[in-house]
């Protein structure tokens, strides 16, 4: 079934709800316990940890902070590649990009790498009704033949189907207004409509009178209402678009962030010791009409200071808008009395640079691009079960100045990776945790490359990973990013597989970030660690922003090969 098209949303919903009924009657319940926990997985696009619960004193995110106050929050979680499709396929399969062989947007792992199981597929095979709303796998802009208008449809990286039917009990939902995200819907100072980077809107003025994330929230709530009476447990993944560019959000959220309160990035200059291969020229925002009008030089810019403040303002406003959608979703979960039987996992596919190192995008191995929020709420584990009539997640208005910042319920400072999401969710739900992958694992359908994080929840009744670090310095998070050239060029941000010449492999420990850029053969998917093009070494304590590259003062690439997984 294709995603919904204009004017067909209600019809689609009716078909979906019918499909739910069929799924409820036909799913084989391998996990037959009546008290199985549901799962709500919230995936946000381009969200760095600019949230109150992560210590950001400017951003107003009361609903996400409230979730964190009842949860376990990981302070040091990292994505495996800072771009949408590769990151999502990586953590949804529990495999690293070198195993999924997806570094761009142009292949489907089941065809080009291996028939790897996904998180929702595993839950579906264990008796869950699995549902997808919004941007979970990566969509692509497609051209519908019947009306010649552009619509977002599932991309190549999920076989144009969001990995259906493997992962989902019925066809995933994509909001109909998604198709307007990159069109001329931003009213400029001239009164005309533009395709801008900065796009605060009057929601009543935009096509369909709504925005994608609003539609996704509404759809997710309707599905929760349907599942309330189900005898089967559910796995619901909800993917939100904002704060992904363009910054298209209800204009009232700008008022939360007066420009005079917006500071520049603490390190807005390109570091002197940064190898050119490590820099990304943020070509995607350069394509927006308002950025084009600035006539910024390629590749290093810089963007005028007043416009830098406006970008940061709109990013933060988009985060607060996102927070209201998360708040409405969690409040509905509460109202339906599902909060005492539903695990909630909240994360992002990667971060986004807001002027740090002179960059305005993801597409790198820096912390600002790879560091993500990761929050788990487990009823009765991270918080006491709510009493009758008690609400854990009442909706909080970010415009209410009386809202108090809530401290996270529990925190872990350990370095963790998004590839740990698969084994951790499985274990929290009481399912058998998939085994660790052998090397290589292309022939193995069900295994995982990430560590099981259950030890952080202090479960005594679940088997934990044998890996119990006695020293935080033994923990490592791995990231990587491809480049087509040693110097920044038009496709440095998002090179196609065939154009990849160099791969940057990065190690993040509690003490340092260490990256080597090595030769890469895209035909054989092979990195040549004897062909080192450049390196980076930053010491976290003395250089938390990663501005002072000490690689040339170190022993080069020798240490890296010792630490590779």
XYZ file of C-alpha atoms in Angstrom:
565
model
C 0.000 0.000 0.000
C 1.499 3.381 -0.932
C 1.813 6.167 1.631
C -1.196 8.487 1.922
C -1.759 11.118 -0.740
C -3.604 14.399 -0.552
C -7.258 13.897 0.243
C -6.837 10.224 1.046
C -5.680 10.431 4.666
C -8.977 9.281 6.206
C -9.309 6.447 3.722
C -5.765 5.391 4.535
C -6.521 5.533 8.250
C -9.573 3.327 7.798
C -7.529 0.772 5.888
C -4.816 0.877 8.522
C -7.219 0.362 11.413
C -8.742 -2.565 9.539
C -5.236 -3.926 9.090
C -4.638 -3.571 12.826
C -7.685 -5.726 13.512
C -6.410 -8.358 11.099
C -2.944 -8.162 12.639
C -4.334 -8.567 16.132
C -6.082 -11.739 15.097
C -3.296 -13.247 13.053
C -0.018 -12.395 14.802
C 1.603 -15.501 16.279
C 2.482 -14.691 19.848
C 5.878 -16.170 20.476
C 5.921 -13.881 23.502
C 2.630 -15.067 24.930
C 2.773 -13.484 28.371
C -0.202 -11.262 29.026
C 1.921 -8.686 30.856
C 4.383 -8.065 27.988
C 5.525 -4.459 27.863
C 4.675 -2.308 24.861
C 7.362 -0.183 23.205
C 7.137 3.433 22.012
C 10.271 4.370 20.078
C 10.577 8.107 19.340
C 13.198 8.979 16.705
C 14.026 12.635 16.075
C 15.854 14.002 13.046
C 19.079 16.039 13.488
C 18.574 16.583 17.233
C 21.773 17.232 19.146
C 21.467 17.161 22.963
C 20.306 20.807 23.057
C 17.725 20.020 25.717
C 17.157 21.180 29.255
C 17.694 17.663 30.598
C 21.168 17.663 28.995
C 22.102 20.913 30.681
C 21.173 23.424 27.979
C 20.000 26.506 29.877
C 18.533 28.282 26.856
C 16.387 25.654 25.155
C 12.861 25.140 26.485
C 12.020 21.441 26.281
C 9.775 20.797 29.307
C 8.052 17.680 27.967
C 11.248 15.882 26.987
C 12.767 16.985 30.298
C 9.743 15.522 32.088
C 10.263 12.230 30.262
C 13.917 12.282 31.340
C 12.885 12.874 34.958
C 11.246 9.419 34.968
C 13.927 7.749 32.866
C 17.512 6.633 32.536
C 19.401 9.238 30.496
C 22.698 8.435 28.768
C 24.904 11.531 28.756
C 27.406 10.156 26.233
C 25.559 8.367 23.426
C 26.958 8.459 19.896
C 25.682 7.693 16.391
C 27.729 5.497 14.066
C 27.458 7.807 11.028
C 26.200 11.385 11.039
C 23.760 11.233 8.161
C 20.124 10.094 8.139
C 19.775 6.834 6.173
C 23.061 5.159 7.203
C 22.494 5.985 10.873
C 18.891 4.778 10.916
C 19.648 1.544 9.084
C 22.579 1.006 11.447
C 20.699 1.311 14.726
C 17.494 -0.327 13.439
C 19.510 -3.411 12.399
C 22.041 -3.216 15.241
C 24.905 -3.310 12.706
C 27.610 -0.787 11.894
C 27.754 0.983 8.501
C 30.649 -1.226 7.392
C 28.295 -4.198 7.841
C 25.145 -2.663 6.319
C 27.401 -1.264 3.559
C 25.203 1.808 3.473
C 27.167 5.066 3.555
C 24.815 7.029 1.297
C 21.102 6.817 0.458
C 21.275 4.519 -2.537
C 21.095 0.857 -1.535
C 18.953 -1.577 0.447
C 20.903 -3.604 2.969
C 18.928 -6.830 2.404
C 20.078 -6.803 -1.238
C 23.580 -5.356 -0.997
C 24.829 -6.591 2.392
C 22.729 -9.271 4.092
C 19.184 -10.152 5.093
C 19.592 -8.536 8.505
C 16.676 -8.448 10.927
C 15.489 -5.108 12.293
C 14.253 -4.117 15.742
C 10.576 -3.940 14.690
C 10.905 -7.177 12.702
C 12.200 -8.977 15.794
C 9.325 -7.670 17.892
C 6.837 -8.590 15.176
C 8.215 -12.134 15.083
C 7.701 -12.270 18.857
C 4.007 -11.485 18.771
C 3.993 -7.692 18.709
C 1.866 -5.523 16.441
C 4.486 -3.221 14.882
C 3.582 0.214 13.539
C 5.537 3.054 11.913
C 4.525 6.720 11.836
C 6.531 9.487 10.164
C 10.255 9.391 9.465
C 11.525 6.103 10.897
C 13.459 4.679 7.985
C 14.649 7.319 5.530
C 12.129 8.740 3.035
C 12.926 10.097 -0.387
C 11.250 12.686 -2.567
C 9.305 10.894 -5.252
C 7.158 11.968 -8.180
C 3.641 10.628 -8.145
C 2.487 9.736 -11.625
C -1.188 10.405 -11.137
C -0.999 14.081 -10.191
C 2.571 15.127 -11.067
C 3.128 16.546 -7.578
C 6.011 15.752 -5.294
C 5.446 13.517 -2.296
C 7.792 12.016 0.251
C 7.841 8.262 -0.138
C 10.056 5.604 1.439
C 13.576 5.754 0.024
C 15.838 3.229 -1.674
C 17.623 2.522 1.617
C 14.442 0.808 2.904
C 13.406 -0.652 -0.485
C 10.836 2.125 -1.095
C 8.597 0.384 1.455
C 10.023 1.349 4.875
C 11.183 -2.280 4.941
C 7.654 -3.637 4.625
C 6.444 -6.275 5.073
C 9.451 -7.472 7.103
C 9.354 -4.813 9.806
C 5.727 -3.754 10.069
C 2.375 -5.388 10.682
C 0.741 -3.021 8.195
C 1.919 -0.230 5.864
C 3.733 2.667 7.533
C 2.139 6.104 7.730
C 3.693 9.208 6.181
C 1.995 12.581 6.761
C 0.477 14.047 3.615
C 1.945 17.508 4.306
C 5.476 16.065 4.179
C 5.582 16.834 0.482
C 5.648 20.596 1.115
C 8.755 20.588 3.315
C 11.112 21.706 0.546
C 8.706 23.753 -1.547
C 8.008 27.488 -1.637
C 5.917 27.807 1.525
C 8.038 30.342 3.446
C 6.724 33.905 3.255
C 9.622 36.311 2.988
C 9.911 40.031 3.827
C 8.883 40.730 0.233
C 5.533 39.025 0.830
C 6.376 36.282 -1.684
C 6.720 32.556 -1.013
C 10.225 31.088 -0.987
C 12.052 27.802 -0.337
C 14.083 29.178 2.562
C 16.232 27.701 5.296
C 14.498 29.880 7.901
C 10.805 29.221 7.578
C 8.620 30.189 10.558
C 5.045 29.874 9.304
C 1.471 30.645 10.187
C 0.130 27.091 10.246
C -3.277 28.213 8.962
C -1.516 29.652 5.900
C 0.425 26.569 4.797
C -0.964 23.941 2.395
C -3.415 21.599 4.157
C -3.301 23.883 7.224
C -0.976 21.589 9.123
C 2.634 20.397 9.412
C 4.086 16.868 9.160
C 4.981 16.438 12.818
C 1.507 17.557 13.911
C -0.012 14.952 11.606
C 2.349 12.265 12.884
C 1.387 13.000 16.477
C -2.314 12.814 15.638
C -1.858 9.544 13.786
C 0.229 8.000 16.563
C -2.419 8.934 19.144
C -5.146 7.293 17.054
C -3.094 4.120 16.858
C -2.537 4.169 20.620
C -6.297 4.501 21.120
C -6.827 1.472 18.918
C -4.152 -0.563 20.714
C -5.607 0.293 24.129
C -8.116 -2.553 23.752
C -5.676 -4.974 22.119
C -4.674 -8.248 23.729
C -1.403 -8.105 21.806
C 1.535 -5.911 22.830
C 2.546 -3.187 20.391
C 5.754 -1.665 19.083
C 5.093 1.864 17.801
C 7.895 3.861 16.168
C 7.238 7.582 15.700
C 9.700 9.611 13.644
C 9.682 13.406 13.883
C 11.141 15.656 11.177
C 12.116 18.725 13.157
C 14.657 20.145 13.811
C 15.830 18.903 10.376
C 16.162 21.664 7.792
C 14.343 23.604 6.530
C 13.406 25.169 9.849
C 9.702 25.153 9.065
C 7.788 25.502 12.311
C 4.905 27.543 13.800
C 6.157 31.127 13.970
C 5.058 31.687 17.575
C 7.984 29.540 18.758
C 10.377 32.279 17.648
C 9.138 34.340 20.591
C 10.821 31.912 22.994
C 14.215 32.927 21.605
C 14.666 36.707 21.144
C 17.645 37.324 18.875
C 19.328 39.436 21.537
C 19.496 36.292 23.712
C 21.085 34.162 20.988
C 24.844 33.772 21.188
C 27.171 32.533 18.471
C 28.833 29.126 18.665
C 31.696 29.232 21.170
C 34.122 28.239 18.390
C 32.717 29.694 15.140
C 35.998 29.636 13.217
C 37.443 26.775 11.173
C 40.261 25.416 13.379
C 43.754 26.057 12.049
C 44.822 22.436 12.439
C 41.721 20.893 10.866
C 42.619 18.665 7.894
C 40.631 19.780 4.814
C 39.245 16.227 4.417
C 37.551 16.542 7.817
C 35.584 19.646 6.838
C 32.131 19.515 5.283
C 30.988 22.513 3.189
C 27.277 22.326 4.216
C 26.073 22.387 0.609
C 22.451 21.577 1.479
C 21.734 24.829 3.311
C 23.473 26.745 0.505
C 20.672 25.594 -1.815
C 18.028 27.503 0.193
C 16.939 30.799 -1.310
C 17.666 32.938 1.759
C 21.181 31.493 2.072
C 21.841 31.865 -1.659
C 21.020 35.558 -1.334
C 23.954 35.938 1.084
C 26.437 34.977 -1.667
C 28.644 32.999 0.725
C 31.975 31.722 -0.557
C 32.503 27.962 -0.951
C 33.624 25.937 0.933
C 34.411 27.792 4.153
C 32.015 30.739 4.205
C 31.638 32.305 6.704
C 27.963 33.084 7.195
C 27.305 36.686 8.321
C 27.038 36.951 12.099
C 23.442 38.210 12.153
C 22.312 35.283 9.993
C 24.218 32.843 12.222
C 22.098 34.028 15.138
C 18.934 33.573 13.092
C 19.882 29.977 12.210
C 20.515 29.158 15.862
C 17.250 30.856 16.848
C 15.263 28.777 14.349
C 16.965 25.531 15.371
C 16.094 26.108 19.021
C 12.536 27.168 18.103
C 12.181 23.953 16.082
C 13.304 21.947 19.118
C 10.640 23.582 21.304
C 8.013 22.894 18.635
C 9.154 19.263 18.559
C 8.890 19.186 22.347
C 5.191 20.096 22.196
C 4.532 17.184 19.844
C 6.369 14.772 22.121
C 4.405 16.212 25.037
C 1.051 15.652 23.352
C 2.001 12.094 22.421
C 3.141 11.193 25.944
C 0.140 12.905 27.532
C -2.144 10.766 25.353
C -0.226 7.650 26.416
C -0.934 8.697 29.996
C -4.622 9.422 29.348
C -5.020 5.966 27.823
C -3.450 4.436 30.953
C -0.675 2.914 28.872
C 2.225 4.615 30.687
C 2.394 1.763 33.221
C 2.839 -0.865 30.474
C 4.933 0.905 27.821
C 8.693 1.291 27.483
C 9.598 4.649 25.936
C 12.897 5.100 24.103
C 13.803 8.570 22.840
C 16.753 9.299 20.578
C 17.987 11.032 17.414
C 19.744 9.757 14.309
C 22.646 12.224 14.830
C 23.399 15.799 15.848
C 23.887 19.017 13.879
C 26.580 21.708 13.970
C 25.285 25.190 14.754
C 28.393 27.070 13.668
C 30.933 25.040 15.642
C 34.152 24.752 13.583
C 32.481 27.034 11.011
C 30.086 24.214 10.012
C 26.291 24.179 9.639
C 25.318 20.548 9.125
C 26.000 17.010 10.299
C 28.344 15.121 7.894
C 31.371 14.844 10.205
C 32.878 12.839 13.066
C 32.868 15.705 15.568
C 30.830 15.368 18.772
C 28.366 18.045 17.598
C 27.453 15.728 14.704
C 27.615 12.324 16.418
C 26.531 13.044 20.019
C 22.812 12.278 20.481
C 20.207 12.158 23.252
C 19.336 8.659 24.446
C 16.612 8.264 27.093
C 14.795 5.127 28.313
C 11.655 5.082 30.430
C 10.816 1.631 31.828
C 7.683 1.436 33.990
C 8.440 0.107 37.448
C 12.183 0.211 36.715
C 13.293 3.759 36.000
C 10.233 5.156 37.809
C 7.547 3.818 40.112
C 4.345 2.698 38.473
C 1.802 5.538 38.422
C -0.990 5.354 40.979
C -4.592 5.234 39.794
C -5.425 8.624 38.340
C -1.808 9.823 38.518
C -0.233 11.282 35.393
C 3.467 10.842 34.773
C 3.442 12.881 31.583
C 0.953 15.780 31.813
C 1.390 18.150 28.884
C 3.678 21.088 29.696
C 3.496 24.332 27.745
C 6.976 25.650 26.834
C 5.504 29.165 26.860
C 4.594 28.811 30.524
C 7.378 30.582 32.369
C 6.348 28.795 35.548
C 7.531 25.456 34.156
C 10.395 24.262 36.319
C 13.413 22.512 34.841
C 13.253 18.845 35.831
C 16.394 16.915 36.605
C 16.870 13.546 34.860
C 15.710 10.638 36.991
C 18.898 8.646 36.561
C 21.954 9.283 34.446
C 24.797 7.245 33.046
C 28.062 8.885 32.023
C 29.288 5.751 30.210
C 29.999 6.036 26.499
C 27.377 4.093 24.539
C 26.423 3.682 20.875
C 23.129 3.701 19.000
C 23.827 0.152 17.782
C 23.048 -0.852 21.382
C 19.391 0.096 20.895
C 18.433 -3.308 19.445
C 19.699 -5.600 22.244
C 18.652 -3.145 24.943
C 15.035 -2.787 23.793
C 14.749 -6.535 23.320
C 16.056 -7.183 26.822
C 13.892 -4.520 28.450
C 10.801 -6.052 26.830
C 11.698 -9.492 28.154
C 12.620 -10.959 24.783
C 15.716 -13.060 24.250
C 18.593 -10.715 23.465
C 20.052 -11.459 20.012
C 23.566 -12.932 20.153
C 26.687 -10.934 19.395
C 27.622 -11.031 15.718
C 30.548 -13.099 14.505
C 33.097 -11.459 12.206
C 32.110 -11.297 9.429
C 28.341 -11.543 9.910
C 26.911 -10.907 6.436
C 25.444 -14.427 6.434
C 23.786 -14.080 9.870
C 20.230 -12.723 9.837
C 19.792 -12.138 13.571
C 22.679 -10.819 15.647
C 23.863 -7.499 16.959
C 27.101 -5.551 17.000
C 26.153 -3.249 19.869
C 26.584 -3.944 23.578
C 23.582 -4.775 25.719
C 22.928 -1.862 28.121
C 20.726 -3.793 30.548
C 23.341 -3.608 33.305
C 22.578 0.099 33.603
C 19.029 -0.742 34.661
C 20.274 -3.045 37.465
C 18.109 -5.954 36.446
C 18.768 -9.056 38.475
C 16.362 -11.243 36.558
C 17.889 -10.728 33.110
C 21.156 -12.053 31.782
C 23.622 -9.278 31.131
C 26.480 -8.973 28.707
C 29.654 -10.556 30.035
C 31.325 -7.198 29.371
C 31.282 -5.332 32.687
C 33.764 -2.459 32.424
C 35.655 -1.863 35.595
C 37.062 1.364 34.233
C 35.205 4.001 32.157
C 38.384 4.445 30.126
C 37.751 1.019 28.618
C 34.573 2.258 26.922
C 34.730 3.273 23.254
C 32.209 4.654 20.760
C 32.929 4.298 17.043
C 31.814 6.585 14.211
C 32.788 6.947 10.586
C 32.252 9.268 7.632
C 33.091 8.954 3.911
C 34.650 11.586 1.655
C 35.148 11.772 -2.120
C 38.288 13.901 -1.937
C 41.033 15.222 0.323
C 39.668 18.735 -0.055
C 36.062 19.957 0.351
C 34.027 19.851 -2.851
C 30.391 19.883 -3.962
C 29.693 16.270 -2.897
C 31.855 16.083 0.253
C 28.780 16.111 2.498
C 26.945 13.197 0.910
C 29.141 11.286 -1.550
C 27.582 8.415 -3.463
C 29.186 5.036 -2.843
C 30.997 5.006 -6.185
C 32.617 8.371 -5.399
C 33.963 7.475 -1.952
C 37.760 7.573 -1.948
C 38.446 8.111 1.768
C 36.825 6.907 4.994
C 37.251 8.697 8.293
C 37.175 6.187 11.166
C 36.758 7.805 14.556
C 37.156 6.568 18.135
C 35.575 8.469 21.025
C 36.676 7.629 24.560
C 36.161 9.460 27.835
C 39.558 11.098 27.285
C 39.842 11.821 23.562
C 38.449 11.706 20.025
C 40.849 10.079 17.571
C 40.150 9.996 13.824
C 42.146 8.697 10.873
C 41.168 9.340 7.253
C 42.293 6.370 5.152
C 42.005 5.205 1.565
C 38.784 3.337 0.774
C 37.832 1.066 -2.141
C 34.043 1.339 -2.705
C 33.977 -1.677 -5.036
C 35.401 -3.996 -2.381
C 34.182 -2.052 0.687
C 37.751 -2.134 1.958
C 39.658 0.449 3.973
C 43.440 0.618 3.603
C 44.888 1.618 6.961
C 48.363 1.847 5.504
C 47.107 4.685 3.263
C 46.558 7.430 5.851
C 45.476 10.741 4.330
C 45.072 12.737 7.554
C 44.441 12.381 11.267
C 42.817 14.178 14.189
C 43.380 13.861 17.938
C 41.508 15.961 20.484
C 41.787 15.643 24.269
C 38.342 16.014 25.839
C 39.326 17.495 29.198
C 41.509 20.298 27.860
C 39.735 20.703 24.495
C 36.039 19.772 24.898
C 35.039 21.597 21.709
C 37.631 19.696 19.643
C 39.391 22.738 18.212
C 43.060 21.868 18.751
C 44.240 18.939 16.656
C 47.170 17.192 18.344
C 47.517 14.383 15.793
C 50.858 15.518 14.412
C 52.246 15.553 17.950
C 51.156 11.945 18.516
C 52.355 8.629 17.123
C 50.133 8.800 14.061
C 47.797 5.943 13.192
C 49.390 3.175 15.272
C 47.052 3.600 18.240
C 43.976 3.529 16.023
C 44.599 0.054 14.613
C 44.964 -1.301 18.139
C 41.544 0.059 19.133
C 39.442 -0.806 16.075
C 36.496 -3.206 16.779
